[in-house]
Amino acid sequence: MDTLAQLIDRREPVQADCPCETVLERFIRDPSAHALAVVDASGPVGVIPRDSFLARMEVPGSGELSARSVMSAPPALIASDLTVEAAVSRLLLDAPEALLCGFVAVDAAGRYEGVGTALGLLKGRARVQASEARAGLPLALVAAEAREPVNAALAAVERLRRFRLPDDALACLDTVAEAGAGVLSLLGAAAELDEVASGAPRFDLEA
């Protein structure tokens, strides 16, 4: 069973006194970064969600602000050794918005290990499944196993819709739902192609 340690984004965090101009450069260089963690000498102190940050940077002069002044704080901290299911359940109870805007994974000593979002977990799970497929496992089996965590993520999205979330979080929610539906569609198509490639089912094209 997957743990957060396997699926989180192990991106270097930004320092709290770092100017937003530098944070902006990080997001531009890495389009796959959904959130960045903010740290200081004491450890993780906040999270900067990509979408809301980019919108704020459209305001003149915002680049001169510090990361601390624009981060979401305090961050939702979650142990990296938890299973994905346990971590998502805990976040749904304590900080549901963190699944959309970003949470911080920490080790047993509270040290930063990585940052994550619901969308990032979906992509991480897809990477694991792709690796298993390359290792020689039947693609249909891999696809079937992948559907369970994706369906769990989509169920979490529906639960999140019941909360009063800000507009930027709702936009992230729609993105996660669309991504999850797309992953399920691709998994179904991959399983069908695998069956055809393996010789079953067989079609009589001359009939």
mmCIF file with all atom_site columns, C-alpha atoms in Angstrom:
data_model
loop_
_atom_site.group_PDB
_atom_site.id
_atom_site.type_symbol
_atom_site.label_atom_id
_atom_site.label_alt_id
_atom_site.label_comp_id
_atom_site.label_asym_id
_atom_site.label_entity_id
_atom_site.label_seq_id
_atom_site.pdbx_PDB_ins_code
_atom_site.Cartn_x
_atom_site.Cartn_y
_atom_site.Cartn_z
_atom_site.occupancy
_atom_site.B_iso_or_equiv
_atom_site.pdbx_formal_charge
_atom_site.auth_seq_id
_atom_site.auth_comp_id
_atom_site.auth_asym_id
_atom_site.auth_atom_id
_atom_site.pdbx_PDB_model_num
ATOM 1   C CA . MET A 1 1   ? 0.000   0.000   0.000   1.00 0.00 ? 1   MET A CA 1
ATOM 2   C CA . ASP A 1 2   ? 1.404   3.386   -1.017  1.00 0.00 ? 2   ASP A CA 1
ATOM 3   C CA . THR A 1 3   ? 2.655   5.832   1.597   1.00 0.00 ? 3   THR A CA 1
ATOM 4   C CA . LEU A 1 4   ? 3.003   9.584   1.254   1.00 0.00 ? 4   LEU A CA 1
ATOM 5   C CA . ALA A 1 5   ? 6.769   9.149   1.126   1.00 0.00 ? 5   ALA A CA 1
ATOM 6   C CA . GLN A 1 6   ? 6.366   7.412   -2.242  1.00 0.00 ? 6   GLN A CA 1
ATOM 7   C CA . LEU A 1 7   ? 4.087   10.011  -3.836  1.00 0.00 ? 7   LEU A CA 1
ATOM 8   C CA . ILE A 1 8   ? 4.938   13.458  -2.459  1.00 0.00 ? 8   ILE A CA 1
ATOM 9   C CA . ASP A 1 9   ? 6.838   16.068  -4.447  1.00 0.00 ? 9   ASP A CA 1
ATOM 10  C CA . ARG A 1 10  ? 10.313  16.233  -2.949  1.00 0.00 ? 10  ARG A CA 1
ATOM 11  C CA . ARG A 1 11  ? 10.913  19.752  -4.181  1.00 0.00 ? 11  ARG A CA 1
ATOM 12  C CA . GLU A 1 12  ? 13.288  22.075  -2.436  1.00 0.00 ? 12  GLU A CA 1
ATOM 13  C CA . PRO A 1 13  ? 11.299  24.461  -0.216  1.00 0.00 ? 13  PRO A CA 1
ATOM 14  C CA . VAL A 1 14  ? 11.650  28.237  -0.349  1.00 0.00 ? 14  VAL A CA 1
ATOM 15  C CA . GLN A 1 15  ? 12.964  30.295  2.524   1.00 0.00 ? 15  GLN A CA 1
ATOM 16  C CA . ALA A 1 16  ? 10.472  32.533  4.321   1.00 0.00 ? 16  ALA A CA 1
ATOM 17  C CA . ASP A 1 17  ? 12.471  35.685  3.568   1.00 0.00 ? 17  ASP A CA 1
ATOM 18  C CA . CYS A 1 18  ? 12.812  34.791  -0.125  1.00 0.00 ? 18  CYS A CA 1
ATOM 19  C CA . PRO A 1 19  ? 11.351  37.475  -2.460  1.00 0.00 ? 19  PRO A CA 1
ATOM 20  C CA . CYS A 1 20  ? 8.245   36.498  -4.395  1.00 0.00 ? 20  CYS A CA 1
ATOM 21  C CA . GLU A 1 21  ? 10.091  37.243  -7.621  1.00 0.00 ? 21  GLU A CA 1
ATOM 22  C CA . THR A 1 22  ? 12.292  34.225  -6.914  1.00 0.00 ? 22  THR A CA 1
ATOM 23  C CA . VAL A 1 23  ? 9.251   32.080  -6.038  1.00 0.00 ? 23  VAL A CA 1
ATOM 24  C CA . LEU A 1 24  ? 7.673   33.112  -9.335  1.00 0.00 ? 24  LEU A CA 1
ATOM 25  C CA . GLU A 1 25  ? 10.785  31.964  -11.190 1.00 0.00 ? 25  GLU A CA 1
ATOM 26  C CA . ARG A 1 26  ? 10.515  28.572  -9.464  1.00 0.00 ? 26  ARG A CA 1
ATOM 27  C CA . PHE A 1 27  ? 6.917   28.113  -10.615 1.00 0.00 ? 27  PHE A CA 1
ATOM 28  C CA . ILE A 1 28  ? 7.739   29.233  -14.158 1.00 0.00 ? 28  ILE A CA 1
ATOM 29  C CA . ARG A 1 29  ? 10.679  26.822  -14.417 1.00 0.00 ? 29  ARG A CA 1
ATOM 30  C CA . ASP A 1 30  ? 8.597   23.947  -13.060 1.00 0.00 ? 30  ASP A CA 1
ATOM 31  C CA . PRO A 1 31  ? 5.026   23.915  -14.468 1.00 0.00 ? 31  PRO A CA 1
ATOM 32  C CA . SER A 1 32  ? 4.333   20.643  -12.646 1.00 0.00 ? 32  SER A CA 1
ATOM 33  C CA . ALA A 1 33  ? 4.785   22.258  -9.217  1.00 0.00 ? 33  ALA A CA 1
ATOM 34  C CA . HIS A 1 34  ? 1.306   22.614  -7.721  1.00 0.00 ? 34  HIS A CA 1
ATOM 35  C CA . ALA A 1 35  ? 2.601   24.105  -4.454  1.00 0.00 ? 35  ALA A CA 1
ATOM 36  C CA . LEU A 1 36  ? 5.856   25.030  -2.717  1.00 0.00 ? 36  LEU A CA 1
ATOM 37  C CA . ALA A 1 37  ? 6.611   24.683  0.973   1.00 0.00 ? 37  ALA A CA 1
ATOM 38  C CA . VAL A 1 38  ? 8.007   27.635  2.927   1.00 0.00 ? 38  VAL A CA 1
ATOM 39  C CA . VAL A 1 39  ? 10.554  27.036  5.691   1.00 0.00 ? 39  VAL A CA 1
ATOM 40  C CA . ASP A 1 40  ? 12.638  29.010  8.168   1.00 0.00 ? 40  ASP A CA 1
ATOM 41  C CA . ALA A 1 41  ? 15.094  27.989  10.882  1.00 0.00 ? 41  ALA A CA 1
ATOM 42  C CA . SER A 1 42  ? 12.285  26.371  12.878  1.00 0.00 ? 42  SER A CA 1
ATOM 43  C CA . GLY A 1 43  ? 11.080  24.156  10.027  1.00 0.00 ? 43  GLY A CA 1
ATOM 44  C CA . PRO A 1 44  ? 8.024   24.288  7.730   1.00 0.00 ? 44  PRO A CA 1
ATOM 45  C CA . VAL A 1 45  ? 6.024   27.471  8.293   1.00 0.00 ? 45  VAL A CA 1
ATOM 46  C CA . GLY A 1 46  ? 3.698   27.711  5.283   1.00 0.00 ? 46  GLY A CA 1
ATOM 47  C CA . VAL A 1 47  ? 2.674   26.673  1.789   1.00 0.00 ? 47  VAL A CA 1
ATOM 48  C CA . ILE A 1 48  ? 2.373   28.714  -1.404  1.00 0.00 ? 48  ILE A CA 1
ATOM 49  C CA . PRO A 1 49  ? -0.328  27.341  -3.757  1.00 0.00 ? 49  PRO A CA 1
ATOM 50  C CA . ARG A 1 50  ? 0.560   27.800  -7.405  1.00 0.00 ? 50  ARG A CA 1
ATOM 51  C CA . ASP A 1 51  ? -2.713  29.162  -8.830  1.00 0.00 ? 51  ASP A CA 1
ATOM 52  C CA . SER A 1 52  ? -3.494  31.772  -6.179  1.00 0.00 ? 52  SER A CA 1
ATOM 53  C CA . PHE A 1 53  ? 0.155   32.868  -6.082  1.00 0.00 ? 53  PHE A CA 1
ATOM 54  C CA . LEU A 1 54  ? 0.328   33.421  -9.832  1.00 0.00 ? 54  LEU A CA 1
ATOM 55  C CA . ALA A 1 55  ? -2.887  35.438  -9.697  1.00 0.00 ? 55  ALA A CA 1
ATOM 56  C CA . ARG A 1 56  ? -1.452  37.621  -6.927  1.00 0.00 ? 56  ARG A CA 1
ATOM 57  C CA . MET A 1 57  ? 1.752   38.235  -8.851  1.00 0.00 ? 57  MET A CA 1
ATOM 58  C CA . GLU A 1 58  ? -0.267  40.055  -11.519 1.00 0.00 ? 58  GLU A CA 1
ATOM 59  C CA . VAL A 1 59  ? -0.500  42.973  -9.085  1.00 0.00 ? 59  VAL A CA 1
ATOM 60  C CA . PRO A 1 60  ? 2.362   45.460  -9.696  1.00 0.00 ? 60  PRO A CA 1
ATOM 61  C CA . GLY A 1 61  ? 5.049   45.370  -7.020  1.00 0.00 ? 61  GLY A CA 1
ATOM 62  C CA . SER A 1 62  ? 4.094   41.938  -5.688  1.00 0.00 ? 62  SER A CA 1
ATOM 63  C CA . GLY A 1 63  ? 7.430   40.474  -6.679  1.00 0.00 ? 63  GLY A CA 1
ATOM 64  C CA . GLU A 1 64  ? 9.144   42.500  -3.959  1.00 0.00 ? 64  GLU A CA 1
ATOM 65  C CA . LEU A 1 65  ? 7.088   40.877  -1.182  1.00 0.00 ? 65  LEU A CA 1
ATOM 66  C CA . SER A 1 66  ? 8.562   38.033  0.866   1.00 0.00 ? 66  SER A CA 1
ATOM 67  C CA . ALA A 1 67  ? 7.343   34.454  0.650   1.00 0.00 ? 67  ALA A CA 1
ATOM 68  C CA . ARG A 1 68  ? 6.205   34.730  4.279   1.00 0.00 ? 68  ARG A CA 1
ATOM 69  C CA . SER A 1 69  ? 3.828   37.555  3.409   1.00 0.00 ? 69  SER A CA 1
ATOM 70  C CA . VAL A 1 70  ? 1.931   35.543  0.768   1.00 0.00 ? 70  VAL A CA 1
ATOM 71  C CA . MET A 1 71  ? 2.078   31.973  2.128   1.00 0.00 ? 71  MET A CA 1
ATOM 72  C CA . SER A 1 72  ? -0.823  30.058  3.634   1.00 0.00 ? 72  SER A CA 1
ATOM 73  C CA . ALA A 1 73  ? 0.019   29.507  7.288   1.00 0.00 ? 73  ALA A CA 1
ATOM 74  C CA . PRO A 1 74  ? 0.253   27.499  9.386   1.00 0.00 ? 74  PRO A CA 1
ATOM 75  C CA . PRO A 1 75  ? 0.759   24.598  6.984   1.00 0.00 ? 75  PRO A CA 1
ATOM 76  C CA . ALA A 1 76  ? -1.040  21.277  7.332   1.00 0.00 ? 76  ALA A CA 1
ATOM 77  C CA . LEU A 1 77  ? 1.692   18.880  8.503   1.00 0.00 ? 77  LEU A CA 1
ATOM 78  C CA . ILE A 1 78  ? 1.257   15.176  7.863   1.00 0.00 ? 78  ILE A CA 1
ATOM 79  C CA . ALA A 1 79  ? 3.593   12.252  8.595   1.00 0.00 ? 79  ALA A CA 1
ATOM 80  C CA . SER A 1 80  ? 5.201   10.903  5.448   1.00 0.00 ? 80  SER A CA 1
ATOM 81  C CA . ASP A 1 81  ? 5.017   7.294   6.668   1.00 0.00 ? 81  ASP A CA 1
ATOM 82  C CA . LEU A 1 82  ? 1.204   7.296   6.681   1.00 0.00 ? 82  LEU A CA 1
ATOM 83  C CA . THR A 1 83  ? -0.608  5.444   3.931   1.00 0.00 ? 83  THR A CA 1
ATOM 84  C CA . VAL A 1 84  ? -2.190  7.690   1.344   1.00 0.00 ? 84  VAL A CA 1
ATOM 85  C CA . GLU A 1 85  ? -5.661  6.638   2.486   1.00 0.00 ? 85  GLU A CA 1
ATOM 86  C CA . ALA A 1 86  ? -4.892  7.462   6.140   1.00 0.00 ? 86  ALA A CA 1
ATOM 87  C CA . ALA A 1 87  ? -3.301  10.779  5.220   1.00 0.00 ? 87  ALA A CA 1
ATOM 88  C CA . VAL A 1 88  ? -6.237  11.849  3.042   1.00 0.00 ? 88  VAL A CA 1
ATOM 89  C CA . SER A 1 89  ? -8.720  10.864  5.752   1.00 0.00 ? 89  SER A CA 1
ATOM 90  C CA . ARG A 1 90  ? -6.824  12.905  8.340   1.00 0.00 ? 90  ARG A CA 1
ATOM 91  C CA . LEU A 1 91  ? -6.610  15.933  6.068   1.00 0.00 ? 91  LEU A CA 1
ATOM 92  C CA . LEU A 1 92  ? -10.323 15.728  5.278   1.00 0.00 ? 92  LEU A CA 1
ATOM 93  C CA . LEU A 1 93  ? -11.027 15.948  9.012   1.00 0.00 ? 93  LEU A CA 1
ATOM 94  C CA . ASP A 1 94  ? -8.461  18.571  10.008  1.00 0.00 ? 94  ASP A CA 1
ATOM 95  C CA . ALA A 1 95  ? -7.623  20.665  6.928   1.00 0.00 ? 95  ALA A CA 1
ATOM 96  C CA . PRO A 1 96  ? -9.641  19.762  3.812   1.00 0.00 ? 96  PRO A CA 1
ATOM 97  C CA . GLU A 1 97  ? -8.459  22.835  1.911   1.00 0.00 ? 97  GLU A CA 1
ATOM 98  C CA . ALA A 1 98  ? -4.869  21.561  2.192   1.00 0.00 ? 98  ALA A CA 1
ATOM 99  C CA . LEU A 1 99  ? -5.671  18.745  -0.227  1.00 0.00 ? 99  LEU A CA 1
ATOM 100 C CA . LEU A 1 100 ? -6.257  21.399  -2.861  1.00 0.00 ? 100 LEU A CA 1
ATOM 101 C CA . CYS A 1 101 ? -3.819  24.143  -1.903  1.00 0.00 ? 101 CYS A CA 1
ATOM 102 C CA . GLY A 1 102 ? -0.991  22.046  -0.477  1.00 0.00 ? 102 GLY A CA 1
ATOM 103 C CA . PHE A 1 103 ? 0.154   20.170  2.623   1.00 0.00 ? 103 PHE A CA 1
ATOM 104 C CA . VAL A 1 104 ? 3.631   19.443  3.973   1.00 0.00 ? 104 VAL A CA 1
ATOM 105 C CA . ALA A 1 105 ? 4.914   15.916  4.584   1.00 0.00 ? 105 ALA A CA 1
ATOM 106 C CA . VAL A 1 106 ? 7.343   15.598  7.494   1.00 0.00 ? 106 VAL A CA 1
ATOM 107 C CA . ASP A 1 107 ? 9.411   12.812  9.040   1.00 0.00 ? 107 ASP A CA 1
ATOM 108 C CA . ALA A 1 108 ? 9.097   11.556  12.620  1.00 0.00 ? 108 ALA A CA 1
ATOM 109 C CA . ALA A 1 109 ? 11.192  14.492  13.871  1.00 0.00 ? 109 ALA A CA 1
ATOM 110 C CA . GLY A 1 110 ? 9.024   17.052  12.089  1.00 0.00 ? 110 GLY A CA 1
ATOM 111 C CA . ARG A 1 111 ? 11.606  17.778  9.400   1.00 0.00 ? 111 ARG A CA 1
ATOM 112 C CA . TYR A 1 112 ? 10.468  18.737  5.916   1.00 0.00 ? 112 TYR A CA 1
ATOM 113 C CA . GLU A 1 113 ? 10.330  15.884  3.394   1.00 0.00 ? 113 GLU A CA 1
ATOM 114 C CA . GLY A 1 114 ? 8.053   17.144  0.651   1.00 0.00 ? 114 GLY A CA 1
ATOM 115 C CA . VAL A 1 115 ? 4.884   18.913  -0.372  1.00 0.00 ? 115 VAL A CA 1
ATOM 116 C CA . GLY A 1 116 ? 1.705   17.470  -1.817  1.00 0.00 ? 116 GLY A CA 1
ATOM 117 C CA . THR A 1 117 ? -1.766  18.116  -3.201  1.00 0.00 ? 117 THR A CA 1
ATOM 118 C CA . ALA A 1 118 ? -4.590  15.805  -4.229  1.00 0.00 ? 118 ALA A CA 1
ATOM 119 C CA . LEU A 1 119 ? -3.655  16.311  -7.883  1.00 0.00 ? 119 LEU A CA 1
ATOM 120 C CA . GLY A 1 120 ? -0.010  15.621  -7.114  1.00 0.00 ? 120 GLY A CA 1
ATOM 121 C CA . LEU A 1 121 ? -0.934  12.363  -5.361  1.00 0.00 ? 121 LEU A CA 1
ATOM 122 C CA . LEU A 1 122 ? -2.924  11.267  -8.401  1.00 0.00 ? 122 LEU A CA 1
ATOM 123 C CA . LYS A 1 123 ? 0.045   11.938  -10.664 1.00 0.00 ? 123 LYS A CA 1
ATOM 124 C CA . GLY A 1 124 ? 2.398   10.226  -8.244  1.00 0.00 ? 124 GLY A CA 1
ATOM 125 C CA . ARG A 1 125 ? 0.223   7.129   -8.171  1.00 0.00 ? 125 ARG A CA 1
ATOM 126 C CA . ALA A 1 126 ? 0.172   7.120   -11.974 1.00 0.00 ? 126 ALA A CA 1
ATOM 127 C CA . ARG A 1 127 ? 3.984   7.182   -12.004 1.00 0.00 ? 127 ARG A CA 1
ATOM 128 C CA . VAL A 1 128 ? 4.122   4.198   -9.645  1.00 0.00 ? 128 VAL A CA 1
ATOM 129 C CA . GLN A 1 129 ? 1.669   2.254   -11.786 1.00 0.00 ? 129 GLN A CA 1
ATOM 130 C CA . ALA A 1 130 ? 3.624   3.047   -14.937 1.00 0.00 ? 130 ALA A CA 1
ATOM 131 C CA . SER A 1 131 ? 6.799   1.794   -13.270 1.00 0.00 ? 131 SER A CA 1
ATOM 132 C CA . GLU A 1 132 ? 5.064   -1.451  -12.294 1.00 0.00 ? 132 GLU A CA 1
ATOM 133 C CA . ALA A 1 133 ? 3.821   -1.878  -15.847 1.00 0.00 ? 133 ALA A CA 1
ATOM 134 C CA . ARG A 1 134 ? 7.352   -1.450  -17.200 1.00 0.00 ? 134 ARG A CA 1
ATOM 135 C CA . ALA A 1 135 ? 8.529   -4.081  -14.702 1.00 0.00 ? 135 ALA A CA 1
ATOM 136 C CA . GLY A 1 136 ? 6.453   -6.641  -16.549 1.00 0.00 ? 136 GLY A CA 1
ATOM 137 C CA . LEU A 1 137 ? 3.141   -6.719  -14.677 1.00 0.00 ? 137 LEU A CA 1
ATOM 138 C CA . PRO A 1 138 ? 0.098   -7.107  -16.955 1.00 0.00 ? 138 PRO A CA 1
ATOM 139 C CA . LEU A 1 139 ? -1.162  -3.659  -17.871 1.00 0.00 ? 139 LEU A CA 1
ATOM 140 C CA . ALA A 1 140 ? -4.771  -4.694  -17.293 1.00 0.00 ? 140 ALA A CA 1
ATOM 141 C CA . LEU A 1 141 ? -3.891  -5.725  -13.714 1.00 0.00 ? 141 LEU A CA 1
ATOM 142 C CA . VAL A 1 142 ? -1.991  -2.511  -13.087 1.00 0.00 ? 142 VAL A CA 1
ATOM 143 C CA . ALA A 1 143 ? -4.914  -0.473  -14.448 1.00 0.00 ? 143 ALA A CA 1
ATOM 144 C CA . ALA A 1 144 ? -7.383  -2.318  -12.235 1.00 0.00 ? 144 ALA A CA 1
ATOM 145 C CA . GLU A 1 145 ? -5.275  -1.661  -9.128  1.00 0.00 ? 145 GLU A CA 1
ATOM 146 C CA . ALA A 1 146 ? -4.847  1.989   -10.081 1.00 0.00 ? 146 ALA A CA 1
ATOM 147 C CA . ARG A 1 147 ? -8.587  2.605   -10.262 1.00 0.00 ? 147 ARG A CA 1
ATOM 148 C CA . GLU A 1 148 ? -9.045  2.138   -6.503  1.00 0.00 ? 148 GLU A CA 1
ATOM 149 C CA . PRO A 1 149 ? -6.908  5.088   -5.310  1.00 0.00 ? 149 PRO A CA 1
ATOM 150 C CA . VAL A 1 150 ? -8.189  7.283   -8.165  1.00 0.00 ? 150 VAL A CA 1
ATOM 151 C CA . ASN A 1 151 ? -11.798 6.533   -7.221  1.00 0.00 ? 151 ASN A CA 1
ATOM 152 C CA . ALA A 1 152 ? -10.912 7.252   -3.580  1.00 0.00 ? 152 ALA A CA 1
ATOM 153 C CA . ALA A 1 153 ? -9.468  10.626  -4.603  1.00 0.00 ? 153 ALA A CA 1
ATOM 154 C CA . LEU A 1 154 ? -12.597 11.473  -6.601  1.00 0.00 ? 154 LEU A CA 1
ATOM 155 C CA . ALA A 1 155 ? -14.741 10.520  -3.619  1.00 0.00 ? 155 ALA A CA 1
ATOM 156 C CA . ALA A 1 156 ? -12.652 12.870  -1.486  1.00 0.00 ? 156 ALA A CA 1
ATOM 157 C CA . VAL A 1 157 ? -13.246 15.624  -4.046  1.00 0.00 ? 157 VAL A CA 1
ATOM 158 C CA . GLU A 1 158 ? -17.001 15.190  -3.699  1.00 0.00 ? 158 GLU A CA 1
ATOM 159 C CA . ARG A 1 159 ? -16.694 15.372  0.085   1.00 0.00 ? 159 ARG A CA 1
ATOM 160 C CA . LEU A 1 160 ? -14.647 18.561  -0.227  1.00 0.00 ? 160 LEU A CA 1
ATOM 161 C CA . ARG A 1 161 ? -17.426 20.185  -2.265  1.00 0.00 ? 161 ARG A CA 1
ATOM 162 C CA . ARG A 1 162 ? -19.527 20.230  0.919   1.00 0.00 ? 162 ARG A CA 1
ATOM 163 C CA . PHE A 1 163 ? -17.113 22.617  2.624   1.00 0.00 ? 163 PHE A CA 1
ATOM 164 C CA . ARG A 1 164 ? -17.160 26.379  2.249   1.00 0.00 ? 164 ARG A CA 1
ATOM 165 C CA . LEU A 1 165 ? -13.970 26.831  0.290   1.00 0.00 ? 165 LEU A CA 1
ATOM 166 C CA . PRO A 1 166 ? -12.532 29.990  -1.321  1.00 0.00 ? 166 PRO A CA 1
ATOM 167 C CA . ASP A 1 167 ? -12.841 30.455  -5.068  1.00 0.00 ? 167 ASP A CA 1
ATOM 168 C CA . ASP A 1 168 ? -9.231  29.501  -5.800  1.00 0.00 ? 168 ASP A CA 1
ATOM 169 C CA . ALA A 1 169 ? -9.648  26.266  -3.844  1.00 0.00 ? 169 ALA A CA 1
ATOM 170 C CA . LEU A 1 170 ? -12.841 25.473  -5.769  1.00 0.00 ? 170 LEU A CA 1
ATOM 171 C CA . ALA A 1 171 ? -10.971 25.994  -9.029  1.00 0.00 ? 171 ALA A CA 1
ATOM 172 C CA . CYS A 1 172 ? -8.312  23.531  -7.860  1.00 0.00 ? 172 CYS A CA 1
ATOM 173 C CA . LEU A 1 173 ? -11.099 21.117  -6.920  1.00 0.00 ? 173 LEU A CA 1
ATOM 174 C CA . ASP A 1 174 ? -12.462 21.166  -10.464 1.00 0.00 ? 174 ASP A CA 1
ATOM 175 C CA . THR A 1 175 ? -8.961  20.560  -11.819 1.00 0.00 ? 175 THR A CA 1
ATOM 176 C CA . VAL A 1 176 ? -8.503  17.514  -9.582  1.00 0.00 ? 176 VAL A CA 1
ATOM 177 C CA . ALA A 1 177 ? -11.905 16.113  -10.593 1.00 0.00 ? 177 ALA A CA 1
ATOM 178 C CA . GLU A 1 178 ? -11.134 16.560  -14.289 1.00 0.00 ? 178 GLU A CA 1
ATOM 179 C CA . ALA A 1 179 ? -7.697  14.981  -13.892 1.00 0.00 ? 179 ALA A CA 1
ATOM 180 C CA . GLY A 1 180 ? -9.119  12.016  -12.002 1.00 0.00 ? 180 GLY A CA 1
ATOM 181 C CA . ALA A 1 181 ? -11.790 11.402  -14.628 1.00 0.00 ? 181 ALA A CA 1
ATOM 182 C CA . GLY A 1 182 ? -9.135  11.621  -17.330 1.00 0.00 ? 182 GLY A CA 1
ATOM 183 C CA . VAL A 1 183 ? -6.940  9.084   -15.527 1.00 0.00 ? 183 VAL A CA 1
ATOM 184 C CA . LEU A 1 184 ? -9.851  6.629   -15.242 1.00 0.00 ? 184 LEU A CA 1
ATOM 185 C CA . SER A 1 185 ? -10.557 7.011   -18.939 1.00 0.00 ? 185 SER A CA 1
ATOM 186 C CA . LEU A 1 186 ? -6.921  6.381   -19.848 1.00 0.00 ? 186 LEU A CA 1
ATOM 187 C CA . LEU A 1 187 ? -6.750  3.355   -17.556 1.00 0.00 ? 187 LEU A CA 1
ATOM 188 C CA . GLY A 1 188 ? -9.805  1.843   -19.211 1.00 0.00 ? 188 GLY A CA 1
ATOM 189 C CA . ALA A 1 189 ? -8.399  2.416   -22.685 1.00 0.00 ? 189 ALA A CA 1
ATOM 190 C CA . ALA A 1 190 ? -5.012  0.990   -21.679 1.00 0.00 ? 190 ALA A CA 1
ATOM 191 C CA . ALA A 1 191 ? -6.606  -2.157  -20.264 1.00 0.00 ? 191 ALA A CA 1
ATOM 192 C CA . GLU A 1 192 ? -8.594  -2.704  -23.466 1.00 0.00 ? 192 GLU A CA 1
ATOM 193 C CA . LEU A 1 193 ? -5.504  -2.238  -25.636 1.00 0.00 ? 193 LEU A CA 1
ATOM 194 C CA . ASP A 1 194 ? -3.591  -4.666  -23.453 1.00 0.00 ? 194 ASP A CA 1
ATOM 195 C CA . GLU A 1 195 ? -6.293  -7.301  -23.890 1.00 0.00 ? 195 GLU A CA 1
ATOM 196 C CA . VAL A 1 196 ? -6.247  -6.861  -27.645 1.00 0.00 ? 196 VAL A CA 1
ATOM 197 C CA . ALA A 1 197 ? -2.441  -6.996  -27.773 1.00 0.00 ? 197 ALA A CA 1
ATOM 198 C CA . SER A 1 198 ? -2.422  -10.210 -25.751 1.00 0.00 ? 198 SER A CA 1
ATOM 199 C CA . GLY A 1 199 ? -4.862  -11.869 -28.152 1.00 0.00 ? 199 GLY A CA 1
ATOM 200 C CA . ALA A 1 200 ? -8.082  -11.635 -26.155 1.00 0.00 ? 200 ALA A CA 1
ATOM 201 C CA . PRO A 1 201 ? -10.688 -10.793 -27.066 1.00 0.00 ? 201 PRO A CA 1
ATOM 202 C CA . ARG A 1 202 ? -10.276 -11.783 -30.716 1.00 0.00 ? 202 ARG A CA 1
ATOM 203 C CA . PHE A 1 203 ? -12.353 -10.100 -33.411 1.00 0.00 ? 203 PHE A CA 1
ATOM 204 C CA . ASP A 1 204 ? -13.370 -11.664 -36.744 1.00 0.00 ? 204 ASP A CA 1
ATOM 205 C CA . LEU A 1 205 ? -12.913 -8.704  -39.072 1.00 0.00 ? 205 LEU A CA 1
ATOM 206 C CA . GLU A 1 206 ? -14.238 -10.656 -42.055 1.00 0.00 ? 206 GLU A CA 1
ATOM 207 C CA . ALA A 1 207 ? -17.600 -11.485 -40.472 1.00 0.00 ? 207 ALA A CA 1
#
